[in-house]
XYZ file of C-alpha atoms in Angstrom:
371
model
C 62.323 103.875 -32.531
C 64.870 106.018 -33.185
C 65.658 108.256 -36.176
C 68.874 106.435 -36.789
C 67.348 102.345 -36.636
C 64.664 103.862 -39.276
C 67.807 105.363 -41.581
C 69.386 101.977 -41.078
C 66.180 99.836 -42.103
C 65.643 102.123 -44.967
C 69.095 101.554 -46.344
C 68.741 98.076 -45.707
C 65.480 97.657 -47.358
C 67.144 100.041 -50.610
C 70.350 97.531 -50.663
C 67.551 94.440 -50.773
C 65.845 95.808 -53.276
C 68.692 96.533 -55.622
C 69.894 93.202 -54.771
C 66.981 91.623 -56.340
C 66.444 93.884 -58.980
C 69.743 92.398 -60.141
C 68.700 88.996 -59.810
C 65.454 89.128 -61.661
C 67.227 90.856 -64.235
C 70.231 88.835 -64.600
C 68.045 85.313 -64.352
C 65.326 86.509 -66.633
C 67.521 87.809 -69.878
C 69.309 84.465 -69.713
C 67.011 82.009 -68.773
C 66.254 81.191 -72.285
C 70.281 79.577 -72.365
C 69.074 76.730 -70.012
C 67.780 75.034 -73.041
C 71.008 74.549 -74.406
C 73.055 71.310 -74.995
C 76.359 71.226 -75.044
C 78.185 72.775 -78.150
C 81.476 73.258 -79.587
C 84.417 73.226 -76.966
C 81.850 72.019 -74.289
C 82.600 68.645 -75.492
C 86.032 68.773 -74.929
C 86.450 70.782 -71.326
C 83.528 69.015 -69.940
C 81.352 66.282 -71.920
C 84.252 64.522 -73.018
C 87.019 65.205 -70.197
C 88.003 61.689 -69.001
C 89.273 64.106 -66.180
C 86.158 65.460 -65.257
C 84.870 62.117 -64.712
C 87.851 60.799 -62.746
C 87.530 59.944 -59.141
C 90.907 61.049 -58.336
C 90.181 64.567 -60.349
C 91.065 66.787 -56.522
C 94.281 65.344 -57.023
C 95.254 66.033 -60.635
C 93.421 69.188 -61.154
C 96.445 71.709 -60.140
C 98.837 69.491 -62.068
C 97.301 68.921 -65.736
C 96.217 71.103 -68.765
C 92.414 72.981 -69.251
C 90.438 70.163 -71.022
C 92.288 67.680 -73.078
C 92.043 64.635 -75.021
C 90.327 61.450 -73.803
C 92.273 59.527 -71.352
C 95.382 59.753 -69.292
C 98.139 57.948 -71.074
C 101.141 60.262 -72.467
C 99.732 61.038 -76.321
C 96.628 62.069 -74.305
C 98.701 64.223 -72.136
C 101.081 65.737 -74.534
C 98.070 66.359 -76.582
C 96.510 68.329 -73.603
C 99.817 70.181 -72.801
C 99.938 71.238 -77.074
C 96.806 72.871 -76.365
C 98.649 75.782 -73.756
C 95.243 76.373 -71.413
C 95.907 76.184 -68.225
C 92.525 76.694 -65.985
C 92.276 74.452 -62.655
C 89.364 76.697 -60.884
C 87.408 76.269 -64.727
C 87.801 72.783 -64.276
C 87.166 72.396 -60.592
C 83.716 74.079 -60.898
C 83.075 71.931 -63.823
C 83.434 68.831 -61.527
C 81.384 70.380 -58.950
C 78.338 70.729 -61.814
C 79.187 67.626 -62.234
C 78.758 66.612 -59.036
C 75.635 68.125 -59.070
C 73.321 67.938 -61.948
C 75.993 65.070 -63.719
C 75.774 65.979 -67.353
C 72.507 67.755 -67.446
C 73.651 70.813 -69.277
C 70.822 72.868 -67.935
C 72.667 72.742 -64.246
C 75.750 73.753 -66.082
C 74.360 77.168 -67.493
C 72.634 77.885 -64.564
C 75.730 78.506 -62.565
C 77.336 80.594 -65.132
C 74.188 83.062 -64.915
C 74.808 82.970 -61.205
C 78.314 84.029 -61.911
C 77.738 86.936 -63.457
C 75.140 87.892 -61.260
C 77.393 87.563 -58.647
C 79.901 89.363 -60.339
C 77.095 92.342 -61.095
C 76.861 92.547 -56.849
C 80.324 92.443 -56.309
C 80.728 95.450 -58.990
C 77.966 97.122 -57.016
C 79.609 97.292 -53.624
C 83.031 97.979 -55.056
C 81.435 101.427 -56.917
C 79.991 101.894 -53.438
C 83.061 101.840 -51.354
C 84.705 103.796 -54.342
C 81.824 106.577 -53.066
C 79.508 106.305 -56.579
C 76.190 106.977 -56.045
C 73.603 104.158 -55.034
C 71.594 105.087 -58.343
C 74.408 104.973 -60.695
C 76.357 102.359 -59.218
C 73.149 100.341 -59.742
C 72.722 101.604 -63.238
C 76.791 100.322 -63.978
C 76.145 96.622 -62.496
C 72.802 96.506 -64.103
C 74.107 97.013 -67.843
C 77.329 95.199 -67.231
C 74.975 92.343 -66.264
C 73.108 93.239 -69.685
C 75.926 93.968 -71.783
C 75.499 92.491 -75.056
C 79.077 91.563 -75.270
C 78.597 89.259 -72.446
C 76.280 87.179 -73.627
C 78.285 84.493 -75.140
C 80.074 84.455 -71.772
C 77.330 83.853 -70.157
C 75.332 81.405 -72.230
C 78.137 79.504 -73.538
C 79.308 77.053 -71.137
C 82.602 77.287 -71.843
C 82.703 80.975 -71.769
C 83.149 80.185 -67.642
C 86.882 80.703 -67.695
C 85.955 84.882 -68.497
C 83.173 84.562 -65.698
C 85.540 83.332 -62.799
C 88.403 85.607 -64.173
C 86.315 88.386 -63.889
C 84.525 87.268 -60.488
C 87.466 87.132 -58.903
C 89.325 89.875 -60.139
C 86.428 92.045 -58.959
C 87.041 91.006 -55.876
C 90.818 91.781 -56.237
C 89.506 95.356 -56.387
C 87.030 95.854 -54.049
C 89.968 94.561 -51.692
C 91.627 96.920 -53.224
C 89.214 99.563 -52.277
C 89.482 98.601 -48.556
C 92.846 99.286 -48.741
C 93.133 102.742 -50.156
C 90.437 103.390 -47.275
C 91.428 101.952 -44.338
C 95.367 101.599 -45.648
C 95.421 98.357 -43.995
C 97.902 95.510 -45.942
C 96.271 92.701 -44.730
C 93.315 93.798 -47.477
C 96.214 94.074 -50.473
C 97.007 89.908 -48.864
C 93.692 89.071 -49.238
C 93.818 90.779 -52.801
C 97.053 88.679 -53.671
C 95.494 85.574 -52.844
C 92.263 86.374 -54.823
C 94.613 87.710 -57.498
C 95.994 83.784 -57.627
C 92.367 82.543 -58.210
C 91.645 84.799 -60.414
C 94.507 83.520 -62.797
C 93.225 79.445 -61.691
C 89.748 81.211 -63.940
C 92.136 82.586 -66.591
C 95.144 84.324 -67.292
C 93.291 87.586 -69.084
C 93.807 89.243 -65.210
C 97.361 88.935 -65.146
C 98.211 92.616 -65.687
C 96.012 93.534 -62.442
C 99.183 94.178 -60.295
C 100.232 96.357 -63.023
C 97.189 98.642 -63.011
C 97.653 98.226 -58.906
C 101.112 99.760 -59.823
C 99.804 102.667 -61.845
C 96.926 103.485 -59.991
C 98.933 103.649 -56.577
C 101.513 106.118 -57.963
C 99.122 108.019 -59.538
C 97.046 108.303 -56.271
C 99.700 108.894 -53.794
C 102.054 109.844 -56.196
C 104.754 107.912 -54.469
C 106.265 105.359 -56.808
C 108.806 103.449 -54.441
C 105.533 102.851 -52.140
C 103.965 101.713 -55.250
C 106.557 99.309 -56.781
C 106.886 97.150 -52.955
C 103.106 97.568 -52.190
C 102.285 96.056 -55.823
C 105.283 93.283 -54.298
C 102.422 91.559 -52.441
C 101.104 90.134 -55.856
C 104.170 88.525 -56.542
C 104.097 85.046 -55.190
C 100.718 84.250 -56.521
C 102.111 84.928 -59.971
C 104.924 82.893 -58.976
C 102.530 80.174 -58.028
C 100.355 80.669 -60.787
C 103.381 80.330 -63.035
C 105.154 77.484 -61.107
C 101.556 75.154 -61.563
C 101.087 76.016 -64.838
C 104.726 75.161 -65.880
C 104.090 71.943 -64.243
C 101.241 71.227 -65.862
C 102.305 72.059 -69.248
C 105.264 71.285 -69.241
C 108.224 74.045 -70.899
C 106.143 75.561 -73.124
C 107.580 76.460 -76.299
C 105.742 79.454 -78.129
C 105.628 79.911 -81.716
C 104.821 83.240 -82.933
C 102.819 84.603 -86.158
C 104.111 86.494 -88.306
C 101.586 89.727 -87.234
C 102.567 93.719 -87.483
C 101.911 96.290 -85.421
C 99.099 97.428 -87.831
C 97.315 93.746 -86.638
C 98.007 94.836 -82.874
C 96.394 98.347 -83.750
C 93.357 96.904 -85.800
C 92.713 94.611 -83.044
C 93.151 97.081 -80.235
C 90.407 99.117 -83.081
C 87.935 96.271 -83.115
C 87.805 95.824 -79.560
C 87.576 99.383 -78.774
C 85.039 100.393 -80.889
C 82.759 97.267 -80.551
C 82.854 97.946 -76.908
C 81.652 101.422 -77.224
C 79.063 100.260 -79.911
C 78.241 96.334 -78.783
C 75.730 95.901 -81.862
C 75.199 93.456 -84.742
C 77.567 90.805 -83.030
C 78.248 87.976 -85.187
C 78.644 84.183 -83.929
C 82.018 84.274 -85.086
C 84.679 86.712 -86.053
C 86.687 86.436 -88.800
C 90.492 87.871 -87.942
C 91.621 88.708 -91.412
C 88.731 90.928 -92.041
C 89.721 92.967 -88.788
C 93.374 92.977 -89.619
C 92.456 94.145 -92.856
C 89.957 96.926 -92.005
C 91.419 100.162 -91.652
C 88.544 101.647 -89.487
C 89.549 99.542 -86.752
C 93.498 100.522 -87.256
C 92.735 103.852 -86.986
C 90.591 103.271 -84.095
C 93.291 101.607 -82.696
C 95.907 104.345 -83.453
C 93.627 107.012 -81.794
C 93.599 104.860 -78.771
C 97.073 104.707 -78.557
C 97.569 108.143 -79.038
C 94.727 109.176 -76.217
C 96.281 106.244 -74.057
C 99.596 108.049 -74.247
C 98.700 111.788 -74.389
C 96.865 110.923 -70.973
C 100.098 109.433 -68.998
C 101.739 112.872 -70.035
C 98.951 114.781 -68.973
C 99.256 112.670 -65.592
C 102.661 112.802 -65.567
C 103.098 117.173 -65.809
C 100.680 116.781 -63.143
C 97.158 117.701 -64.675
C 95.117 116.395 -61.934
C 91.642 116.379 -64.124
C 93.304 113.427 -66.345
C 94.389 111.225 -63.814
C 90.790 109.295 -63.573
C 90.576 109.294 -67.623
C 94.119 107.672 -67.701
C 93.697 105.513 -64.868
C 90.508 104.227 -66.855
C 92.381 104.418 -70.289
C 95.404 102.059 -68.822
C 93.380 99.498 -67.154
C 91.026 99.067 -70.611
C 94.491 98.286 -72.269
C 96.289 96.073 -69.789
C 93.136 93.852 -69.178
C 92.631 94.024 -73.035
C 96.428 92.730 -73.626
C 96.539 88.919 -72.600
C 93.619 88.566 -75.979
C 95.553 90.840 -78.148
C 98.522 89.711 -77.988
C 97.243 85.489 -78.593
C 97.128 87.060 -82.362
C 100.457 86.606 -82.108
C 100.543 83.027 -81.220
C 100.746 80.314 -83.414
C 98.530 77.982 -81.264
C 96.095 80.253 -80.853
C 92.427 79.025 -82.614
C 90.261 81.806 -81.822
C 92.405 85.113 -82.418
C 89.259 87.508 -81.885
C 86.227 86.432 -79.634
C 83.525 89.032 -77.466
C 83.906 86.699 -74.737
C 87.469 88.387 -74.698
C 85.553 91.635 -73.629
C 83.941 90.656 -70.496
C 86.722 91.946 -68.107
C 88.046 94.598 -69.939
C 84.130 95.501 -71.404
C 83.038 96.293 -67.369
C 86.075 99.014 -67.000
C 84.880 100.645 -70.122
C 81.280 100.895 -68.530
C 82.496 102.392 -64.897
C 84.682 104.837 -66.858
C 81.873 106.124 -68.866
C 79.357 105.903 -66.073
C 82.031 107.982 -63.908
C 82.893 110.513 -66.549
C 79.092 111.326 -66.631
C 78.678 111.799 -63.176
């Protein structure tokens, strides 16, 4: 046998075992959530949702709100369309649960735990192709899979929409990857296209083809290049846009009377309960972090490192441009939840399941710092 075929087996044995590793892990810290029933808004998006339970649901799903009310006459409907959620792929592998295990919640938190776990591998390979080590691109998947932010994600039902944002926007990247490799633009297709289901999850990756934008400049420091490659997102947002109009109609958005000191606290509270993801609370009260001044000033620092960074990047200081890339694609993956404080049909202003995405870039910016 030659020396190469034993190289190759070895590799393949390490990738199997790290594979697995993941698994057990991943299975075994949630496996306690299979006991749960169905609670809060898992009534509404699935134990309730007449559409759910339709026969005809493959043919309404693209065309009608996340959730709703009971029924399909028009209060039902203009009920569902008050709500603002728009989340076909959510709903679609709701039906397929469904399908599956009926209403046996059990089935229903199973798949989220395979979602992040798929997510964890899909993070893996992406830090791979980006050349991290084996060891710590393990070590990143592993505590994103671990992450105690994540946990309502993952054994809430309903925190789904974060997992499927998140799975596919991970893909979006390690597509991404390819093609700052192999500088092939069918990869950056196959990224648009994942970019569209991504958004079908949840719209908290819609500022992806931004950090696209920024990270292509800052790379190849070309920024016509930049603005048409980051072109090739465009029609799914279009389509994404175009369905969700549809389905909710001309949406009318009513703002809150919120400051910039809200925004900052916010920005604060996310930011520092990412770095320090301890003593999480079922719930979190929005006044209290408006009102805190720690978290402003958290938030203000943040700001100022966010901005101080893109200079640094900009005067061409070469050392900064991984820091800022990290620093920019925290924020714009942060700003879809921030900025529902603003929104007068908004119920849950603050939530950790709001972290998940934005939570994993923290993690491989860290991780990558270190090493």
């Amino acid at each position: 046998m030659k020396f190469t075929d034993l190289r190759r087996k070895d590799q393949l044995l390490h990738e199997v075992i790290i594979v697995l590793t993941l698994l057990l892990v991943g299975v075994t810290v949630f496996l306690p959530s299979l006991k749960g029933d169905f609670i809060w808004d898992d009534n509404y998006f699935i134990a309730d949702n007449q559409l759910i339970l339709d026969p005809r649901f493959l043919n309404k799903v693209l065309f009608v709100p996340f959730g709703g009310p009971d029924g399909f006459d028009e209060n039902s409907l203009l009920l569902g369309r008050a709500v603002k959620f728009y989340r076909p792929l959510t709903s679609f592998s709701y039906w397929l649960d469904y399908k599956i295990w009926n209403l046996n919640p059990a089935g229903f938190h199973l798949t989220n735990i395979m979602i992040n776990y798929l997510s964890s591998i899909i993070l893996y390979y992406t830090l791979r192709r980006w050349q991290m080590s084996s060891l710590w691109a393990f070590f990143s998947s592993l505590l994103f899979t671990i992450f105690p932010s994540h946990f309502e994600n993952v054994a809430w039902i309903s925190g789904r929409t974060d997992l499927l944002c998140f799975l596919f926007g991970s893909l979006v990247f390690f597509f991404i990857s390819l093609y700052f490799k192999k500088n092939k633009y069918f990869f950056l297709l196959i990224s648009s296209f994942l970019y569209l289901l991504s958004l079908l999850g949840k719209e908290t990756s819609l500022m992806i083809p931004l950090i696209f934008f920024i990270a292509y400049w800052w790379i190849k420091k070309d920024i016509f290049k930049a603005f048409s490659r980051s072109l090739v997102f465009l029609p799914s947002l279009l389509i994404w846009f175009f369905l969700r109009n549809i389905a909710l109609g001309s949406v009318d958005l009513e703002l809150k009377k919120r400051t910039v000191a809200d925004f900052l606290a916010t920005l604060g509270f996310y930011t520092s309960r990412t770095i320090f993801p301890f003593k999480l609370s079922l719930s979190v009260e929005s006044q209290r972090v408006f009102e805190n001044k720690f978290y402003l000033i958290i938030g203000a620092i943040f700001m100022v490192m966010l901005f101080y960074s893109i200079v640094k990047v900009y005067y061409g200081w070469k050392n900064w441009t991984l820091i800022s890339l990290f620093l920019n694609a925290y924020f714009w993956l942060l700003i879809p939840s921030i900025l529902i404080i603003f929104l007068s049909s908004t119920v849950s202003f603050i939530a950790w399941r709001f972290l998940y995405f934005p939570s994993a870039v923290a993690i491989l910016g860290i991780v990558t710092l270190i090493t």
